[in-house]
Amino acid sequence: MASSKITVEVDNVSYTDEVEPRLLLVQYLRERLGKTGTLIGCDTTNCGACTVHLDGVSVKSCTMFAVQADGHKVTTIEGMATDGKLHPLQQAFHQCHALQCGFCTPGMIMQSASLLSENPHPTEQEIRDGLEGNLCRCTGYQNIVAAVQAVADGTVSAGSNETETAGVA
Ligand code: FES
Ligand code: FES
């Protein structure tokens, strides 16, 4: 199969590669770039484990071909921390115990970031609606919602990896 040349900015680094047109974006991220923080749960657009941002908007990377990302900017969970400091959502998931096995967590955080960029002060129901495309088999969702709410309320911020701040339970 003929390959195509693509140039994609991923987590602020530009990559140019030859890819087969059938290569999924999630496969490109994981297998070519080693971005294994982006997970594959279902491969059928159902679970959200593969969620990344394309030009700042969340997409399920098992639903896109890598060639469709040509000329675009992709952010993965591995690009969320800056200067060695966790993103507030990463901090909040940690503090609120919003994960157990962790398999859904990268996708949950990417989707939550997209949700908060569109709606910085969501209600609980708006958080639940915004995360409905991301499945978690472990937590019952309550602490995930609490983590997103904590960031929206400003009770969690980036800057450390400590557990005693914020007053969230
Ligand atoms: Fe993409 Fe499940 S792996 S939605
Ligand atoms: Fe296990 Fe969500 S923490 S699937």
PDB file of C-alpha atoms and ligand atoms in Angstrom:
ATOM      1  CA  MET A   1       0.000   0.000   0.000  1.00  0.00           C
ATOM      2  CA  ALA A   2       1.349   3.432  -0.910  1.00  0.00           C
ATOM      3  CA  SER A   3       2.434   5.518   2.037  1.00  0.00           C
ATOM      4  CA  SER A   4       1.842   9.187   2.671  1.00  0.00           C
ATOM      5  CA  LYS A   5       4.132  11.739   4.213  1.00  0.00           C
ATOM      6  CA  ILE A   6       2.680  13.543   7.205  1.00  0.00           C
ATOM      7  CA  THR A   7       3.934  16.251   9.509  1.00  0.00           C
ATOM      8  CA  VAL A   8       2.251  16.406  12.897  1.00  0.00           C
ATOM      9  CA  GLU A   9       3.065  18.376  16.015  1.00  0.00           C
ATOM     10  CA  VAL A  10       2.654  16.080  18.989  1.00  0.00           C
ATOM     11  CA  ASP A  11       3.139  17.408  22.511  1.00  0.00           C
ATOM     12  CA  ASN A  12       4.979  20.434  21.075  1.00  0.00           C
ATOM     13  CA  VAL A  13       7.418  18.404  18.966  1.00  0.00           C
ATOM     14  CA  SER A  14       7.129  18.238  15.190  1.00  0.00           C
ATOM     15  CA  TYR A  15       7.312  14.816  13.557  1.00  0.00           C
ATOM     16  CA  THR A  16       7.477  13.993   9.846  1.00  0.00           C
ATOM     17  CA  ASP A  17       6.826  10.375   8.916  1.00  0.00           C
ATOM     18  CA  GLU A  18       5.753   8.117   6.100  1.00  0.00           C
ATOM     19  CA  VAL A  19       2.586   6.279   7.077  1.00  0.00           C
ATOM     20  CA  GLU A  20       0.160   3.917   5.432  1.00  0.00           C
ATOM     21  CA  PRO A  21      -3.206   5.594   4.829  1.00  0.00           C
ATOM     22  CA  ARG A  22      -4.906   2.940   6.960  1.00  0.00           C
ATOM     23  CA  LEU A  23      -2.763   3.613  10.051  1.00  0.00           C
ATOM     24  CA  LEU A  24      -4.932   4.844  12.893  1.00  0.00           C
ATOM     25  CA  LEU A  25      -3.838   7.927  14.780  1.00  0.00           C
ATOM     26  CA  VAL A  26      -3.714   5.957  18.026  1.00  0.00           C
ATOM     27  CA  GLN A  27      -1.389   3.410  16.412  1.00  0.00           C
ATOM     28  CA  TYR A  28       0.820   6.177  15.089  1.00  0.00           C
ATOM     29  CA  LEU A  29       1.049   7.771  18.517  1.00  0.00           C
ATOM     30  CA  ARG A  30       1.768   4.545  20.345  1.00  0.00           C
ATOM     31  CA  GLU A  31       3.790   2.508  17.861  1.00  0.00           C
ATOM     32  CA  ARG A  32       5.737   5.184  15.977  1.00  0.00           C
ATOM     33  CA  LEU A  33       6.136   7.872  18.604  1.00  0.00           C
ATOM     34  CA  GLY A  34       6.090   5.723  21.732  1.00  0.00           C
ATOM     35  CA  LYS A  35       3.269   7.758  23.249  1.00  0.00           C
ATOM     36  CA  THR A  36       1.934   4.777  25.143  1.00  0.00           C
ATOM     37  CA  GLY A  37       0.034   6.928  27.617  1.00  0.00           C
ATOM     38  CA  THR A  38      -2.701   7.007  25.005  1.00  0.00           C
ATOM     39  CA  LEU A  39      -4.453   3.678  25.434  1.00  0.00           C
ATOM     40  CA  ILE A  40      -6.551   1.374  23.286  1.00  0.00           C
ATOM     41  CA  GLY A  41      -9.544  -0.081  25.082  1.00  0.00           C
ATOM     42  CA  CYS A  42     -12.050  -0.960  22.424  1.00  0.00           C
ATOM     43  CA  ASP A  43     -10.799   0.244  19.024  1.00  0.00           C
ATOM     44  CA  THR A  44     -14.432   0.963  18.156  1.00  0.00           C
ATOM     45  CA  THR A  45     -15.041   4.531  19.426  1.00  0.00           C
ATOM     46  CA  ASN A  46     -16.831   3.365  22.544  1.00  0.00           C
ATOM     47  CA  CYS A  47     -14.551   3.614  25.559  1.00  0.00           C
ATOM     48  CA  GLY A  48     -12.632   6.896  25.238  1.00  0.00           C
ATOM     49  CA  ALA A  49      -9.324   5.459  26.461  1.00  0.00           C
ATOM     50  CA  CYS A  50      -7.639   6.793  23.316  1.00  0.00           C
ATOM     51  CA  THR A  51      -8.827  10.401  23.714  1.00  0.00           C
ATOM     52  CA  VAL A  52      -6.343  13.086  22.673  1.00  0.00           C
ATOM     53  CA  HIS A  53      -6.681  16.705  21.605  1.00  0.00           C
ATOM     54  CA  LEU A  54      -6.531  17.692  17.961  1.00  0.00           C
ATOM     55  CA  ASP A  55      -5.987  21.438  17.715  1.00  0.00           C
ATOM     56  CA  GLY A  56      -7.312  21.693  21.250  1.00  0.00           C
ATOM     57  CA  VAL A  57     -10.475  19.659  20.692  1.00  0.00           C
ATOM     58  CA  SER A  58     -10.868  16.163  22.111  1.00  0.00           C
ATOM     59  CA  VAL A  59     -11.036  13.317  19.609  1.00  0.00           C
ATOM     60  CA  LYS A  60     -10.941   9.571  19.919  1.00  0.00           C
ATOM     61  CA  SER A  61      -7.702   8.685  18.213  1.00  0.00           C
ATOM     62  CA  CYS A  62      -8.907   5.197  17.281  1.00  0.00           C
ATOM     63  CA  THR A  63     -11.492   6.919  15.124  1.00  0.00           C
ATOM     64  CA  MET A  64      -9.022   8.914  13.022  1.00  0.00           C
ATOM     65  CA  PHE A  65      -6.343   7.969  10.567  1.00  0.00           C
ATOM     66  CA  ALA A  66      -2.892   9.372  11.138  1.00  0.00           C
ATOM     67  CA  VAL A  67      -3.019  11.065   7.736  1.00  0.00           C
ATOM     68  CA  GLN A  68      -5.985  13.120   8.964  1.00  0.00           C
ATOM     69  CA  ALA A  69      -3.713  14.665  11.583  1.00  0.00           C
ATOM     70  CA  ASP A  70      -1.306  15.933   8.931  1.00  0.00           C
ATOM     71  CA  GLY A  71      -0.648  19.627   9.533  1.00  0.00           C
ATOM     72  CA  HIS A  72      -2.397  19.583  12.889  1.00  0.00           C
ATOM     73  CA  LYS A  73      -1.397  19.795  16.514  1.00  0.00           C
ATOM     74  CA  VAL A  74      -1.996  16.787  18.754  1.00  0.00           C
ATOM     75  CA  THR A  75      -1.749  16.803  22.528  1.00  0.00           C
ATOM     76  CA  THR A  76      -1.618  13.549  24.452  1.00  0.00           C
ATOM     77  CA  ILE A  77      -1.682  12.878  28.178  1.00  0.00           C
ATOM     78  CA  GLU A  78       2.108  12.967  28.006  1.00  0.00           C
ATOM     79  CA  GLY A  79       1.976  16.603  26.991  1.00  0.00           C
ATOM     80  CA  MET A  80      -0.250  17.757  29.830  1.00  0.00           C
ATOM     81  CA  ALA A  81       2.375  18.217  32.534  1.00  0.00           C
ATOM     82  CA  THR A  82       4.554  21.288  32.037  1.00  0.00           C
ATOM     83  CA  ASP A  83       7.982  21.991  33.491  1.00  0.00           C
ATOM     84  CA  GLY A  84       7.765  18.793  35.498  1.00  0.00           C
ATOM     85  CA  LYS A  85       4.521  19.872  37.161  1.00  0.00           C
ATOM     86  CA  LEU A  86       1.297  17.969  36.896  1.00  0.00           C
ATOM     87  CA  HIS A  87      -1.641  19.497  35.078  1.00  0.00           C
ATOM     88  CA  PRO A  88      -4.342  20.525  37.589  1.00  0.00           C
ATOM     89  CA  LEU A  89      -6.547  17.679  36.363  1.00  0.00           C
ATOM     90  CA  GLN A  90      -3.764  15.167  36.941  1.00  0.00           C
ATOM     91  CA  GLN A  91      -3.310  16.631  40.400  1.00  0.00           C
ATOM     92  CA  ALA A  92      -7.031  16.492  41.080  1.00  0.00           C
ATOM     93  CA  PHE A  93      -7.437  12.890  39.934  1.00  0.00           C
ATOM     94  CA  HIS A  94      -4.655  11.989  42.308  1.00  0.00           C
ATOM     95  CA  GLN A  95      -6.044  13.952  45.236  1.00  0.00           C
ATOM     96  CA  CYS A  96      -9.649  12.870  44.737  1.00  0.00           C
ATOM     97  CA  HIS A  97      -8.786   9.193  44.259  1.00  0.00           C
ATOM     98  CA  ALA A  98     -10.408   9.350  40.855  1.00  0.00           C
ATOM     99  CA  LEU A  99      -8.705   6.240  39.547  1.00  0.00           C
ATOM    100  CA  GLN A 100      -8.241   2.641  40.474  1.00  0.00           C
ATOM    101  CA  CYS A 101      -6.737   0.550  37.679  1.00  0.00           C
ATOM    102  CA  GLY A 102      -6.007   3.760  35.775  1.00  0.00           C
ATOM    103  CA  PHE A 103      -6.812   2.439  32.334  1.00  0.00           C
ATOM    104  CA  CYS A 104      -9.457   5.050  31.622  1.00  0.00           C
ATOM    105  CA  THR A 105      -7.532   7.870  33.283  1.00  0.00           C
ATOM    106  CA  PRO A 106      -5.546   9.363  30.380  1.00  0.00           C
ATOM    107  CA  GLY A 107      -8.659   9.567  28.251  1.00  0.00           C
ATOM    108  CA  MET A 108     -10.731  10.875  31.148  1.00  0.00           C
ATOM    109  CA  ILE A 109      -8.240  13.643  31.791  1.00  0.00           C
ATOM    110  CA  MET A 110      -8.033  14.637  28.136  1.00  0.00           C
ATOM    111  CA  GLN A 111     -11.811  14.711  27.841  1.00  0.00           C
ATOM    112  CA  SER A 112     -12.117  16.622  31.119  1.00  0.00           C
ATOM    113  CA  ALA A 113      -9.635  19.223  29.897  1.00  0.00           C
ATOM    114  CA  SER A 114     -11.638  19.685  26.734  1.00  0.00           C
ATOM    115  CA  LEU A 115     -14.838  19.960  28.754  1.00  0.00           C
ATOM    116  CA  LEU A 116     -13.383  22.618  31.052  1.00  0.00           C
ATOM    117  CA  SER A 117     -11.962  24.615  28.154  1.00  0.00           C
ATOM    118  CA  GLU A 118     -15.464  24.825  26.686  1.00  0.00           C
ATOM    119  CA  ASN A 119     -17.255  25.238  30.008  1.00  0.00           C
ATOM    120  CA  PRO A 120     -14.977  26.354  32.878  1.00  0.00           C
ATOM    121  CA  HIS A 121     -17.738  26.118  35.477  1.00  0.00           C
ATOM    122  CA  PRO A 122     -19.821  23.055  34.698  1.00  0.00           C
ATOM    123  CA  THR A 123     -22.528  21.689  36.908  1.00  0.00           C
ATOM    124  CA  GLU A 124     -22.240  18.121  38.121  1.00  0.00           C
ATOM    125  CA  GLN A 125     -24.679  17.042  35.438  1.00  0.00           C
ATOM    126  CA  GLU A 126     -22.714  18.885  32.763  1.00  0.00           C
ATOM    127  CA  ILE A 127     -19.569  17.049  33.882  1.00  0.00           C
ATOM    128  CA  ARG A 128     -21.361  13.718  33.711  1.00  0.00           C
ATOM    129  CA  ASP A 129     -22.743  14.577  30.278  1.00  0.00           C
ATOM    130  CA  GLY A 130     -19.338  15.765  29.075  1.00  0.00           C
ATOM    131  CA  LEU A 131     -17.699  12.496  30.117  1.00  0.00           C
ATOM    132  CA  GLU A 132     -20.399  10.173  28.852  1.00  0.00           C
ATOM    133  CA  GLY A 133     -18.193   8.969  25.991  1.00  0.00           C
ATOM    134  CA  ASN A 134     -15.494   7.823  28.399  1.00  0.00           C
ATOM    135  CA  LEU A 135     -16.064   4.585  30.250  1.00  0.00           C
ATOM    136  CA  CYS A 136     -14.650   3.568  33.625  1.00  0.00           C
ATOM    137  CA  ARG A 137     -15.110   0.065  34.965  1.00  0.00           C
ATOM    138  CA  CYS A 138     -13.680   0.737  38.405  1.00  0.00           C
ATOM    139  CA  THR A 139     -14.598   3.960  40.127  1.00  0.00           C
ATOM    140  CA  GLY A 140     -18.324   4.441  39.758  1.00  0.00           C
ATOM    141  CA  TYR A 141     -17.470   7.886  38.358  1.00  0.00           C
ATOM    142  CA  GLN A 142     -18.199   9.779  41.592  1.00  0.00           C
ATOM    143  CA  ASN A 143     -14.592  10.710  42.328  1.00  0.00           C
ATOM    144  CA  ILE A 144     -13.903  11.476  38.684  1.00  0.00           C
ATOM    145  CA  VAL A 145     -16.708  14.011  38.750  1.00  0.00           C
ATOM    146  CA  ALA A 146     -15.361  15.362  42.057  1.00  0.00           C
ATOM    147  CA  ALA A 147     -11.907  15.794  40.539  1.00  0.00           C
ATOM    148  CA  VAL A 148     -13.213  17.764  37.587  1.00  0.00           C
ATOM    149  CA  GLN A 149     -15.378  19.833  39.918  1.00  0.00           C
ATOM    150  CA  ALA A 150     -12.368  20.561  42.129  1.00  0.00           C
ATOM    151  CA  VAL A 151     -10.448  21.984  39.191  1.00  0.00           C
ATOM    152  CA  ALA A 152     -13.469  23.999  38.094  1.00  0.00           C
ATOM    153  CA  ASP A 153     -13.831  25.335  41.636  1.00  0.00           C
ATOM    154  CA  GLY A 154     -10.146  26.267  41.771  1.00  0.00           C
ATOM    155  CA  THR A 155      -9.420  24.092  44.774  1.00  0.00           C
ATOM    156  CA  VAL A 156      -6.697  22.221  42.901  1.00  0.00           C
ATOM    157  CA  SER A 157      -3.911  23.795  40.923  1.00  0.00           C
ATOM    158  CA  ALA A 158      -0.751  22.704  39.168  1.00  0.00           C
ATOM    159  CA  GLY A 159       2.599  23.095  40.770  1.00  0.00           C
ATOM    160  CA  SER A 160       3.227  20.174  43.024  1.00  0.00           C
ATOM    161  CA  ASN A 161       2.594  16.519  43.499  1.00  0.00           C
ATOM    162  CA  GLU A 162       1.577  16.787  47.088  1.00  0.00           C
ATOM    163  CA  THR A 163      -1.559  15.268  48.509  1.00  0.00           C
ATOM    164  CA  GLU A 164      -2.505  17.429  51.422  1.00  0.00           C
ATOM    165  CA  THR A 165      -3.794  20.523  49.632  1.00  0.00           C
ATOM    166  CA  ALA A 166      -7.158  21.547  48.297  1.00  0.00           C
ATOM    167  CA  GLY A 167      -9.529  20.165  50.887  1.00  0.00           C
ATOM    168  CA  VAL A 168     -11.107  17.750  48.451  1.00  0.00           C
ATOM    169  CA  ALA A 169     -11.998  14.252  49.474  1.00  0.00           C
TER     170      ALA A 169
HETATM  171 FE1  FES B   1     -10.761   4.516  21.101  1.00  0.00          FE
HETATM  172 FE2  FES B   1     -11.978   2.892  22.832  1.00  0.00          FE
HETATM  173  S1  FES B   1      -9.951   2.748  22.043  1.00  0.00           S
HETATM  174  S2  FES B   1     -12.733   4.756  21.973  1.00  0.00           S
HETATM  175 FE1  FES B   2     -10.137   1.426  36.020  1.00  0.00          FE
HETATM  176 FE2  FES B   2     -11.349   3.686  35.253  1.00  0.00          FE
HETATM  177  S1  FES B   2      -9.971   3.408  36.915  1.00  0.00           S
HETATM  178  S2  FES B   2     -11.303   1.778  34.223  1.00  0.00           S
END
